[in-house]
Short mmCIF file of C-alpha atoms in Angstrom, two decimals:
data_model
loop_
_atom_site.label_atom_id
_atom_site.label_comp_id
_atom_site.label_asym_id
_atom_site.label_seq_id
_atom_site.Cartn_x
_atom_site.Cartn_y
_atom_site.Cartn_z
CA UNK A 23 -30.72 -33.83 -3.63
CA UNK A 24 -30.58 -30.65 -1.21
CA UNK A 25 -28.36 -27.95 -2.55
CA UNK A 26 -25.55 -26.58 -0.34
CA UNK A 27 -27.07 -23.14 -0.23
CA UNK A 28 -30.88 -23.21 -0.33
CA UNK A 29 -31.50 -20.32 1.89
CA UNK A 30 -29.82 -17.45 3.51
CA UNK A 31 -29.45 -19.40 6.77
CA UNK A 32 -26.97 -21.67 4.97
CA UNK A 33 -24.48 -18.77 4.65
CA UNK A 34 -22.27 -19.38 7.86
CA UNK A 35 -18.94 -18.65 9.33
CA UNK A 36 -18.23 -22.32 8.62
CA UNK A 37 -18.81 -21.66 5.04
CA UNK A 38 -16.57 -18.50 5.29
CA UNK A 39 -13.89 -20.80 6.71
CA UNK A 40 -14.13 -23.07 3.63
CA UNK A 41 -13.40 -20.02 1.54
CA UNK A 42 -10.55 -18.85 3.55
CA UNK A 43 -9.05 -22.43 3.64
CA UNK A 44 -9.23 -22.55 -0.19
CA UNK A 45 -7.49 -19.01 -0.44
CA UNK A 46 -10.76 -17.56 -1.86
CA UNK A 47 -12.61 -14.53 -0.55
CA UNK A 48 -16.23 -15.33 0.57
CA UNK A 49 -17.69 -13.94 -2.68
CA UNK A 50 -15.22 -16.01 -4.83
CA UNK A 51 -16.23 -19.18 -2.96
CA UNK A 52 -19.94 -18.46 -3.42
CA UNK A 53 -19.26 -17.96 -7.11
CA UNK A 54 -17.54 -21.43 -7.25
CA UNK A 55 -20.44 -23.00 -5.71
CA UNK A 56 -23.04 -21.26 -7.94
CA UNK A 57 -20.90 -22.50 -10.99
CA UNK A 58 -21.13 -26.06 -9.47
CA UNK A 59 -24.99 -25.73 -9.18
CA UNK A 60 -24.75 -25.74 -5.37
CA UNK A 61 -26.88 -22.53 -5.00
CA UNK A 62 -30.71 -22.65 -5.20
CA UNK A 63 -32.29 -20.92 -8.18
CA UNK A 64 -34.30 -18.98 -5.69
CA UNK A 65 -30.88 -17.29 -4.73
CA UNK A 66 -28.92 -17.56 -8.06
CA UNK A 67 -29.83 -17.51 -11.86
CA UNK A 68 -26.87 -18.19 -13.96
CA UNK A 69 -28.93 -16.74 -16.99
CA UNK A 70 -29.29 -13.26 -15.23
CA UNK A 71 -27.54 -10.37 -17.07
CA UNK A 72 -26.90 -6.72 -16.12
CA UNK A 73 -27.77 -3.90 -18.51
CA UNK A 74 -24.18 -4.32 -20.10
CA UNK A 75 -25.31 -7.96 -21.00
CA UNK A 76 -22.64 -9.40 -18.34
CA UNK A 77 -23.48 -12.23 -15.90
CA UNK A 78 -24.35 -11.03 -12.54
CA UNK A 79 -22.03 -12.25 -9.65
CA UNK A 80 -23.52 -14.83 -7.22
CA UNK A 81 -22.97 -12.68 -4.13
CA UNK A 82 -24.98 -9.75 -5.66
CA UNK A 83 -27.82 -11.98 -6.56
CA UNK A 84 -27.85 -13.49 -3.20
CA UNK A 85 -28.10 -9.84 -1.73
CA UNK A 86 -30.93 -8.87 -4.09
CA UNK A 87 -33.03 -12.35 -4.27
CA UNK A 88 -32.45 -13.38 -0.70
CA UNK A 89 -32.33 -10.08 1.33
CA UNK A 90 -33.63 -7.30 -1.13
CA UNK A 91 -30.54 -5.47 -0.62
CA UNK A 92 -29.07 -3.42 -3.41
CA UNK A 93 -26.28 -0.85 -3.30
CA UNK A 94 -27.93 1.33 -6.13
CA UNK A 95 -31.31 2.18 -7.32
CA UNK A 96 -34.49 2.43 -5.23
CA UNK A 97 -33.23 0.48 -2.27
CA UNK A 98 -29.97 2.43 -1.91
CA UNK A 99 -31.70 4.59 0.72
CA UNK A 100 -32.17 1.51 3.01
CA UNK A 101 -30.23 1.78 6.28
CA UNK A 102 -27.39 -0.57 7.21
CA UNK A 103 -29.47 -1.71 10.24
CA UNK A 104 -32.52 -2.53 8.27
CA UNK A 105 -30.67 -4.32 5.45
CA UNK A 106 -28.37 -6.33 7.48
CA UNK A 107 -29.24 -6.38 11.11
CA UNK A 108 -33.00 -6.92 11.34
CA UNK A 109 -32.76 -10.41 10.21
CA UNK A 110 -30.06 -12.69 11.78
CA UNK A 111 -29.60 -14.58 8.68
CA UNK A 112 -28.45 -11.32 6.99
CA UNK A 113 -25.68 -10.44 9.33
CA UNK A 114 -23.02 -12.40 7.62
CA UNK A 115 -23.92 -10.53 4.28
CA UNK A 116 -22.48 -7.09 5.84
CA UNK A 117 -18.85 -8.06 5.99
CA UNK A 118 -19.16 -9.56 2.46
CA UNK A 119 -20.95 -6.52 1.20
CA UNK A 120 -18.28 -4.35 2.57
CA UNK A 121 -15.35 -6.31 1.09
CA UNK A 122 -16.98 -6.55 -2.45
CA UNK A 123 -18.16 -2.96 -2.57
CA UNK A 124 -14.81 -1.74 -1.40
CA UNK A 125 -13.36 -3.59 -4.51
CA UNK A 126 -15.99 -2.03 -6.65
CA UNK A 127 -16.19 1.56 -5.80
CA UNK A 128 -12.50 2.66 -6.57
CA UNK A 129 -12.89 4.90 -9.82
CA UNK A 130 -10.28 6.42 -11.94
CA UNK A 131 -9.62 10.17 -11.61
CA UNK A 132 -9.52 12.14 -14.85
CA UNK A 133 -5.77 12.52 -14.87
CA UNK A 134 -4.61 10.63 -11.94
CA UNK A 135 -2.49 7.74 -11.69
CA UNK A 136 -4.13 4.24 -11.02
CA UNK A 137 -2.69 0.96 -9.78
CA UNK A 138 -2.99 -0.44 -13.29
CA UNK A 139 -0.41 1.94 -14.37
CA UNK A 140 2.23 0.85 -11.89
CA UNK A 141 1.37 -2.65 -11.35
CA UNK A 142 1.46 -5.40 -14.10
CA UNK A 143 0.52 -8.69 -12.16
CA UNK A 144 -0.60 -9.43 -8.85
CA UNK A 145 0.67 -12.63 -6.99
CA UNK A 146 -0.49 -14.31 -3.94
CA UNK A 147 2.11 -15.01 -1.22
CA UNK A 148 1.53 -16.65 2.12
CA UNK A 149 4.56 -15.19 3.80
CA UNK A 150 5.65 -11.85 5.14
CA UNK A 151 8.65 -11.72 2.76
CA UNK A 152 9.17 -12.53 -0.91
CA UNK A 153 12.26 -12.70 -3.09
CA UNK A 154 12.36 -10.66 -6.24
CA UNK A 155 12.93 -12.48 -9.63
CA UNK A 156 15.15 -10.00 -11.66
CA UNK A 157 15.06 -9.92 -15.56
CA UNK A 158 18.52 -8.90 -16.93
CA UNK A 159 18.22 -7.19 -20.27
CA UNK A 160 21.05 -5.92 -22.22
CA UNK A 161 21.41 -4.83 -25.70
CA UNK A 162 24.25 -7.07 -27.41
CA UNK A 163 25.36 -7.00 -31.12
CA UNK A 164 25.44 -10.66 -30.78
CA UNK A 165 21.65 -10.76 -30.09
CA UNK A 166 20.90 -10.05 -33.69
CA UNK A 167 19.56 -13.41 -34.99
CA UNK A 168 20.67 -12.80 -38.31
CA UNK A 169 24.37 -12.77 -37.19
CA UNK A 170 24.04 -16.17 -35.17
CA UNK A 171 26.19 -18.90 -37.07
CA UNK A 172 25.27 -22.47 -37.29
CA UNK A 173 26.10 -24.15 -33.79
CA UNK A 174 26.67 -20.74 -32.17
CA UNK A 175 25.21 -20.08 -28.84
CA UNK A 176 21.93 -17.93 -28.63
CA UNK A 177 21.72 -14.72 -26.66
CA UNK A 178 20.28 -15.32 -23.26
CA UNK A 179 17.74 -13.31 -21.24
CA UNK A 180 18.72 -13.87 -17.68
CA UNK A 181 16.44 -14.35 -14.80
CA UNK A 182 17.92 -14.33 -11.34
CA UNK A 183 16.82 -14.02 -7.81
CA UNK A 184 17.52 -10.73 -5.97
CA UNK A 185 19.55 -10.63 -2.83
CA UNK A 186 17.09 -8.24 -1.14
CA UNK A 187 13.58 -9.32 -0.20
CA UNK A 188 9.99 -7.53 -0.36
CA UNK A 189 8.18 -7.20 2.90
CA UNK A 190 4.47 -7.28 2.99
CA UNK A 191 3.23 -4.28 4.85
CA UNK A 192 -0.39 -3.28 5.80
CA UNK A 193 -2.66 -1.14 3.76
CA UNK A 194 -6.12 -0.06 3.96
CA UNK A 195 -8.11 2.30 6.07
CA UNK A 196 -10.49 2.83 9.02
CA UNK A 197 -13.81 4.40 9.22
CA UNK A 198 -14.17 5.76 12.70
CA UNK A 199 -17.82 5.94 13.51
CA UNK A 200 -20.11 5.00 16.31
CA UNK A 201 -22.12 1.83 16.07
CA UNK A 202 -25.26 3.93 16.04
CA UNK A 203 -23.77 6.12 13.02
CA UNK A 204 -22.80 2.96 10.94
CA UNK A 205 -26.09 1.11 11.49
CA UNK A 206 -28.11 4.28 10.68
CA UNK A 207 -26.26 5.19 7.47
CA UNK A 208 -27.90 4.39 4.16
CA UNK A 209 -26.12 2.01 1.86
CA UNK A 210 -25.50 4.94 -0.56
CA UNK A 211 -23.80 6.89 2.22
CA UNK A 212 -21.87 3.84 3.26
CA UNK A 213 -20.63 3.49 -0.47
CA UNK A 214 -19.35 7.12 -0.12
CA UNK A 215 -17.43 6.27 3.20
CA UNK A 216 -16.01 3.21 1.30
CA UNK A 217 -14.89 5.05 -1.65
CA UNK A 218 -12.96 7.48 0.57
CA UNK A 219 -11.20 4.63 2.24
CA UNK A 220 -10.58 2.90 -1.16
CA UNK A 221 -9.12 5.96 -2.83
CA UNK A 222 -6.86 6.76 0.17
CA UNK A 223 -5.52 3.02 0.21
CA UNK A 224 -4.95 3.27 -3.44
CA UNK A 225 -2.93 6.53 -2.99
CA UNK A 226 -0.85 5.02 -0.47
CA UNK A 227 -0.09 2.10 -2.57
CA UNK A 228 0.67 4.22 -5.68
CA UNK A 229 3.19 6.19 -3.50
CA UNK A 230 4.96 3.20 -2.42
CA UNK A 231 4.84 1.76 -6.13
CA UNK A 232 6.37 5.06 -7.50
CA UNK A 233 9.19 4.78 -4.73
CA UNK A 234 9.92 1.21 -5.91
CA UNK A 235 9.84 2.32 -9.67
CA UNK A 236 12.23 4.95 -9.10
CA UNK A 237 14.62 3.68 -6.27
CA UNK A 238 14.29 0.04 -7.02
CA UNK A 239 13.19 -2.64 -4.34
CA UNK A 240 16.80 -3.21 -2.95
CA UNK A 241 18.14 -5.20 -5.72
CA UNK A 242 20.24 -2.49 -7.53
CA UNK A 243 17.47 -1.80 -9.85
CA UNK A 244 16.80 1.62 -9.55
CA UNK A 245 15.36 3.53 -12.80
CA UNK A 246 17.61 4.35 -15.50
CA UNK A 247 17.90 8.26 -15.77
CA UNK A 248 18.25 10.67 -18.64
CA UNK A 249 19.30 14.30 -18.08
CA UNK A 250 17.78 17.03 -20.42
CA UNK A 251 20.41 18.18 -23.01
CA UNK A 252 19.82 22.01 -22.70
CA UNK A 253 18.48 24.37 -20.41
CA UNK A 254 14.89 23.94 -21.19
CA UNK A 255 12.73 20.83 -21.86
CA UNK A 256 12.59 20.04 -25.58
CA UNK A 257 11.28 17.54 -28.04
CA UNK A 258 14.83 15.85 -28.18
CA UNK A 259 14.88 15.20 -24.51
CA UNK A 260 11.59 12.96 -24.86
CA UNK A 261 13.36 11.25 -28.01
CA UNK A 262 16.36 10.50 -25.50
CA UNK A 263 13.89 9.29 -22.79
CA UNK A 264 12.11 6.78 -25.16
CA UNK A 265 15.53 5.73 -26.61
CA UNK A 266 16.69 4.85 -23.08
CA UNK A 267 13.45 2.87 -22.62
CA UNK A 268 13.99 0.94 -25.78
CA UNK A 269 17.51 -0.12 -24.67
CA UNK A 270 15.57 -2.07 -21.68
CA UNK A 271 12.91 -3.45 -24.08
CA UNK A 272 10.35 -1.05 -22.70
CA UNK A 273 7.57 0.64 -24.33
CA UNK A 274 6.36 3.55 -21.85
CA UNK A 275 2.73 4.74 -22.37
CA UNK A 276 2.37 6.63 -19.09
CA UNK A 277 4.09 9.79 -18.24
CA UNK A 278 4.10 11.46 -14.64
CA UNK A 279 6.38 13.65 -12.64
CA UNK A 280 6.38 16.68 -10.18
CA UNK A 281 4.07 19.45 -10.87
CA UNK A 282 6.69 21.75 -12.28
CA UNK A 283 8.18 19.10 -14.64
CA UNK A 284 4.78 17.98 -15.82
CA UNK A 285 3.75 21.73 -16.27
CA UNK A 286 6.74 22.33 -18.53
CA UNK A 287 6.08 19.01 -20.72
CA UNK A 288 2.35 20.30 -20.97
CA UNK A 289 3.64 23.85 -22.04
CA UNK A 290 5.67 22.62 -25.13
CA UNK A 291 4.62 24.41 -28.36
CA UNK A 292 3.38 21.24 -29.72
CA UNK A 293 0.53 21.33 -26.87
CA UNK A 294 0.06 25.12 -26.60
CA UNK A 295 1.03 26.31 -30.02
CA UNK A 296 -1.09 27.29 -33.14
CA UNK A 297 -0.35 23.79 -34.68
CA UNK A 298 -1.36 21.83 -31.60
CA UNK A 299 -3.59 18.94 -32.02
CA UNK A 300 -7.37 18.67 -31.19
CA UNK A 301 -6.51 16.69 -28.08
CA UNK A 302 -4.38 19.56 -26.98
CA UNK A 303 -7.28 21.86 -27.44
CA UNK A 304 -9.54 19.58 -25.53
CA UNK A 305 -6.93 19.85 -22.59
CA UNK A 306 -7.35 23.65 -22.70
CA UNK A 307 -11.18 23.29 -22.60
CA UNK A 308 -11.76 20.26 -20.41
CA UNK A 309 -8.42 19.70 -18.46
CA UNK A 310 -8.01 16.20 -20.12
CA UNK A 311 -4.38 15.84 -20.49
CA UNK A 312 -3.30 15.12 -24.18
CA UNK A 313 -0.90 12.28 -25.17
CA UNK A 314 2.76 13.24 -25.36
CA UNK A 315 4.92 11.10 -27.78
CA UNK A 316 2.64 7.95 -27.16
CA UNK A 317 2.48 8.58 -23.30
CA UNK A 318 -0.51 9.78 -21.49
CA UNK A 319 0.53 12.29 -18.69
CA UNK A 320 -0.96 11.64 -15.28
CA UNK A 321 -0.70 13.06 -11.86
CA UNK A 322 1.03 11.38 -8.96
CA UNK A 323 -0.42 11.44 -5.66
CA UNK A 324 0.61 14.28 -3.14
CA UNK A 325 3.58 13.50 -1.11
CA UNK A 326 4.98 10.90 -3.41
CA UNK A 327 8.74 10.44 -4.35
CA UNK A 328 8.12 12.84 -7.32
CA UNK A 329 6.76 15.60 -5.20
CA UNK A 330 8.86 18.67 -5.43
CA UNK A 331 11.37 17.15 -7.84
CA UNK A 332 12.30 18.46 -11.19
CA UNK A 333 11.73 15.13 -12.79
CA UNK A 334 9.56 13.15 -15.22
CA UNK A 335 8.89 9.61 -15.14
CA UNK A 336 7.87 7.31 -18.08
CA UNK A 337 6.28 4.10 -17.12
CA UNK A 338 5.62 0.90 -19.26
CA UNK A 339 2.56 -0.50 -17.53
CA UNK A 340 3.16 -3.96 -19.23
CA UNK A 341 6.60 -4.29 -17.50
CA UNK A 342 5.96 -2.63 -14.21
CA UNK A 343 5.83 -3.86 -10.71
CA UNK A 344 4.71 -7.14 -9.25
CA UNK A 345 2.16 -6.81 -6.19
CA UNK A 346 2.47 -9.68 -3.66
CA UNK A 347 -0.45 -10.03 -1.44
CA UNK A 348 -1.44 -12.38 1.39
CA UNK A 349 -4.67 -14.06 0.52
CA UNK A 350 -5.34 -15.25 4.00
CA UNK A 351 -5.89 -11.72 5.15
CA UNK A 352 -9.67 -10.78 5.32
CA UNK A 353 -10.39 -7.33 4.30
CA UNK A 354 -12.72 -7.06 7.15
CA UNK A 355 -13.18 -8.98 10.49
CA UNK A 356 -16.41 -11.08 10.00
CA UNK A 357 -16.89 -12.27 13.47
CA UNK A 358 -16.85 -8.61 14.99
CA UNK A 359 -19.38 -7.25 12.43
CA UNK A 360 -21.64 -10.12 12.69
CA UNK A 361 -21.76 -9.73 16.46
CA UNK A 362 -22.27 -5.97 16.18
CA UNK A 363 -18.96 -5.57 18.08
CA UNK A 364 -18.38 -2.62 16.12
CA UNK A 365 -16.63 0.69 16.67
CA UNK A 366 -15.30 1.02 13.25
CA UNK A 367 -15.27 -0.47 9.85
CA UNK A 368 -11.53 -1.28 9.36
CA UNK A 369 -10.24 -2.47 5.85
CA UNK A 370 -6.87 -4.13 5.95
CA UNK A 371 -4.54 -5.58 3.17
CA UNK A 372 -1.10 -7.27 3.40
CA UNK A 373 0.84 -6.48 0.38
CA UNK A 374 4.22 -5.39 -1.09
CA UNK A 375 5.86 -4.51 -4.49
CA UNK A 376 8.99 -6.04 -6.26
CA UNK A 377 10.48 -4.70 -9.48
CA UNK A 378 11.48 -7.57 -11.94
CA UNK A 379 12.24 -5.16 -14.87
CA UNK A 380 14.71 -2.42 -14.35
CA UNK A 381 13.29 -0.64 -17.37
CA UNK A 382 9.72 -0.53 -15.91
CA UNK A 383 10.24 3.14 -15.59
CA UNK A 384 12.82 5.64 -16.88
CA UNK A 385 13.33 9.22 -15.32
CA UNK A 386 14.06 12.33 -17.12
CA UNK A 387 15.78 15.02 -14.88
CA UNK A 388 15.31 18.62 -15.71
#
């Protein structure tokens, strides 16, 4: 019985439409077909492993086995034109390559905030707006289980739907380049371009996420705030910050803030004094921030809601924002790229952020 994909020519826009109709990316759809045995072994081997012992994705195996295309290694110097446009069957691989490499190339800066610090879960949503589900948490003496008498009512954790809605907006970037420049770029150079676009898109997302963490998503759920007790930042202020987080059932592990506020935090005697930990010494030698009271300091992107503000923000990544995205939106336009009707590589995502937990972030104002 002939498999659904036995050669590169079987990868068509009709197959891409199947993926879109099922709410999957092209690569996800190919992996599903591979898991069902619908891809010939000349293009996909389920037993293949990478250097870390992990299985190799179907889309990567198809690139290498079917078209001799590798983003790294000895074929990284191949040009985009030679890799994808010399053979007509390879053309559909180019937009898929852009999508998947864009997802892969993002890397964490040494001390910078990343999306996983501010986003707890990601939810598909096929609408331009979405309602926020709010979790109401309050400390109540009646919530002590040892005090609940026989037949008495249990304390309730309330989930309500917020009045304000979250709107999904466009994020992404655009590589402005002539068709000749794109086609003559090597795969390694294209990766560098994609990394720049990806990191800029992530910074934009984190800026918006910090805004929602601090000011809320319109449902009266701005971050609770603590003011420092004295003229200068002290250990007791961090205790107050953590106690405020505990009121909301949060356990912050990330600390961020404006440059001056973070500078004061990292200038405390426990970091700079003679009794500082080895991690503090490593900070002085390598620039890697040491943990402070169980929280790792991280830099927010420039021009965020914390820029120029005398404020720290403690974030609990396990109770942070929900990121809603529209799965119907392709990162790139397949038809235009395949036709070589290409003046730029444009990457677009539709997404928005909601804040179910008010205690996701606590601010400390200096």
